[in-house]
Amino acid sequence: MLVLQNLTKQYGAKDVALKNVSLTIGQGEIVGLIGPSGAGKSTLIRCINRLVEPSGGKILLDDVDLASLSAKELRRARRRIGMIFQEYALVERLTVMENVLSGRLGYVPFWRSYLRKFPANDVRSAYALLDRVGLLAHADKRADALSGGQRQRVGIARALAQEPDLLLVDEPTASLDPKTSRQIMRLITEVCVERALPAIVNIHDVPLAKQFMQRIVGLRAGGVVFDGKPEALDNEV
Ligand code: ADP
Ligand code: ADP
């Protein structure tokens, strides 16, 4: 479970990007973040794993306050947070399988063919994940040989290989066509439900958010202006 308490981020002297945001996200709950450009969606996502340093407030992941961890503790805590990116952030020269295993490792090593160095269990679960995302036949292809939708499937499998307690998803379909976008959103929501994995999805496409998200949080000028079921959004706007 993730609890944000009065999360605040101020970049410059008066550039307040997040103002006292408080949210509770339960086990297996998938929350879509919507709002106009500049509303604070990326800042909110990045504060949670401290790619952006919060200016104030608490970020409780199962009772550990991520906002107050030292650099060393933070490295360990980040292993519990899976990330899925708009541009996939794969290592192009590595194979699909190697990309997924790098999620297990938490970093990308400089040497090739490190499959052999992984415990058989990790390799087995990586194959199972590739099967789940529909890429088993592509395990040995280089990442740069895949289509955008396939790359995002690798991104999803890599994040899950971490066995995270929380998934942060930043505009996962912004580079994909509408049909592929729906397939990717369906996959993300399904794997979260299967694992009771809480997720926050920065999703700029409101119709897509309404189709796939159980709960929508609307941000405007750094504050929460809507928090509810997608159906309730229709009465708001
Ligand atoms: P998006 O619309 O996807 O959030 P932006 O174009 O707003 O992307 O931001 C791209 C990058 O620039 C991000 O890393 C963001 O943190 C940074 N950024 C956005 N606004 C500012 C700003 N006013 N000053 C400095 N960096 C900014
Ligand atoms: P969104 O993701 O909703 O487009 P952002 O979180 O990117 O919003 O931005 C929220 C606000 O914070 C904007 O006013 C933006 O200009 C500002 N901002 C974002 N990143 C930076 C940065 N690195 N430095 C200064 N201001 C930033």
JSON list of C-alpha atoms and ligand atoms in Angstrom, two decimals, residues 11 15 37-38 42-43 46 52 86 171 202, ligand 1:
[
{"chain": "A", "resi": 11, "resn": "TYR", "atom": "CA", "xyz": [11.33, 23.67, -8.00]},
{"chain": "A", "resi": 15, "resn": "ASP", "atom": "CA", "xyz": [7.49, 27.29, -8.89]},
{"chain": "A", "resi": 37, "resn": "SER", "atom": "CA", "xyz": [0.35, 19.67, -19.22]},
{"chain": "A", "resi": 38, "resn": "GLY", "atom": "CA", "xyz": [2.21, 21.22, -16.28]},
{"chain": "A", "resi": 42, "resn": "SER", "atom": "CA", "xyz": [5.41, 13.63, -13.91]},
{"chain": "A", "resi": 43, "resn": "THR", "atom": "CA", "xyz": [6.61, 15.38, -10.78]},
{"chain": "A", "resi": 46, "resn": "ARG", "atom": "CA", "xyz": [9.16, 11.02, -10.00]},
{"chain": "A", "resi": 52, "resn": "VAL", "atom": "CA", "xyz": [12.83, 14.26, -8.13]},
{"chain": "A", "resi": 86, "resn": "GLN", "atom": "CA", "xyz": [7.07, 6.26, -22.42]},
{"chain": "A", "resi": 171, "resn": "GLU", "atom": "CA", "xyz": [2.79, 7.78, -20.23]},
{"chain": "A", "resi": 202, "resn": "ASN", "atom": "CA", "xyz": [0.45, 8.92, -15.79]},
{"chain": "B", "resi": 1, "resn": "ADP", "atom": "P1", "xyz": [5.93, 16.40, -20.11]},
{"chain": "B", "resi": 1, "resn": "ADP", "atom": "O1", "xyz": [4.88, 17.26, -20.78]},
{"chain": "B", "resi": 1, "resn": "ADP", "atom": "O2", "xyz": [6.03, 15.02, -20.66]},
{"chain": "B", "resi": 1, "resn": "ADP", "atom": "O3", "xyz": [5.88, 16.45, -18.61]},
{"chain": "B", "resi": 1, "resn": "ADP", "atom": "P2", "xyz": [7.84, 18.51, -20.42]},
{"chain": "B", "resi": 1, "resn": "ADP", "atom": "O4", "xyz": [8.20, 18.93, -21.80]},
{"chain": "B", "resi": 1, "resn": "ADP", "atom": "O5", "xyz": [6.91, 19.31, -19.58]},
{"chain": "B", "resi": 1, "resn": "ADP", "atom": "O6", "xyz": [7.33, 17.00, -20.53]},
{"chain": "B", "resi": 1, "resn": "ADP", "atom": "O7", "xyz": [9.18, 18.32, -19.57]},
{"chain": "B", "resi": 1, "resn": "ADP", "atom": "C1", "xyz": [10.28, 17.65, -20.08]},
{"chain": "B", "resi": 1, "resn": "ADP", "atom": "C2", "xyz": [11.41, 17.73, -19.05]},
{"chain": "B", "resi": 1, "resn": "ADP", "atom": "O8", "xyz": [11.70, 19.09, -18.71]},
{"chain": "B", "resi": 1, "resn": "ADP", "atom": "C3", "xyz": [11.09, 17.04, -17.74]},
{"chain": "B", "resi": 1, "resn": "ADP", "atom": "O9", "xyz": [12.25, 16.36, -17.29]},
{"chain": "B", "resi": 1, "resn": "ADP", "atom": "C4", "xyz": [10.72, 18.15, -16.79]},
{"chain": "B", "resi": 1, "resn": "ADP", "atom": "O10", "xyz": [11.07, 17.82, -15.44]},
{"chain": "B", "resi": 1, "resn": "ADP", "atom": "C5", "xyz": [11.57, 19.30, -17.30]},
{"chain": "B", "resi": 1, "resn": "ADP", "atom": "N1", "xyz": [10.90, 20.57, -17.10]},
{"chain": "B", "resi": 1, "resn": "ADP", "atom": "C6", "xyz": [9.60, 20.86, -17.28]},
{"chain": "B", "resi": 1, "resn": "ADP", "atom": "N2", "xyz": [9.32, 22.13, -16.97]},
{"chain": "B", "resi": 1, "resn": "ADP", "atom": "C7", "xyz": [10.50, 22.68, -16.59]},
{"chain": "B", "resi": 1, "resn": "ADP", "atom": "C8", "xyz": [10.89, 23.99, -16.15]},
{"chain": "B", "resi": 1, "resn": "ADP", "atom": "N3", "xyz": [10.00, 24.98, -16.00]},
{"chain": "B", "resi": 1, "resn": "ADP", "atom": "N4", "xyz": [12.18, 24.18, -15.85]},
{"chain": "B", "resi": 1, "resn": "ADP", "atom": "C9", "xyz": [13.06, 23.20, -15.98]},
{"chain": "B", "resi": 1, "resn": "ADP", "atom": "N5", "xyz": [12.77, 21.94, -16.38]},
{"chain": "B", "resi": 1, "resn": "ADP", "atom": "C10", "xyz": [11.50, 21.69, -16.68]}
]
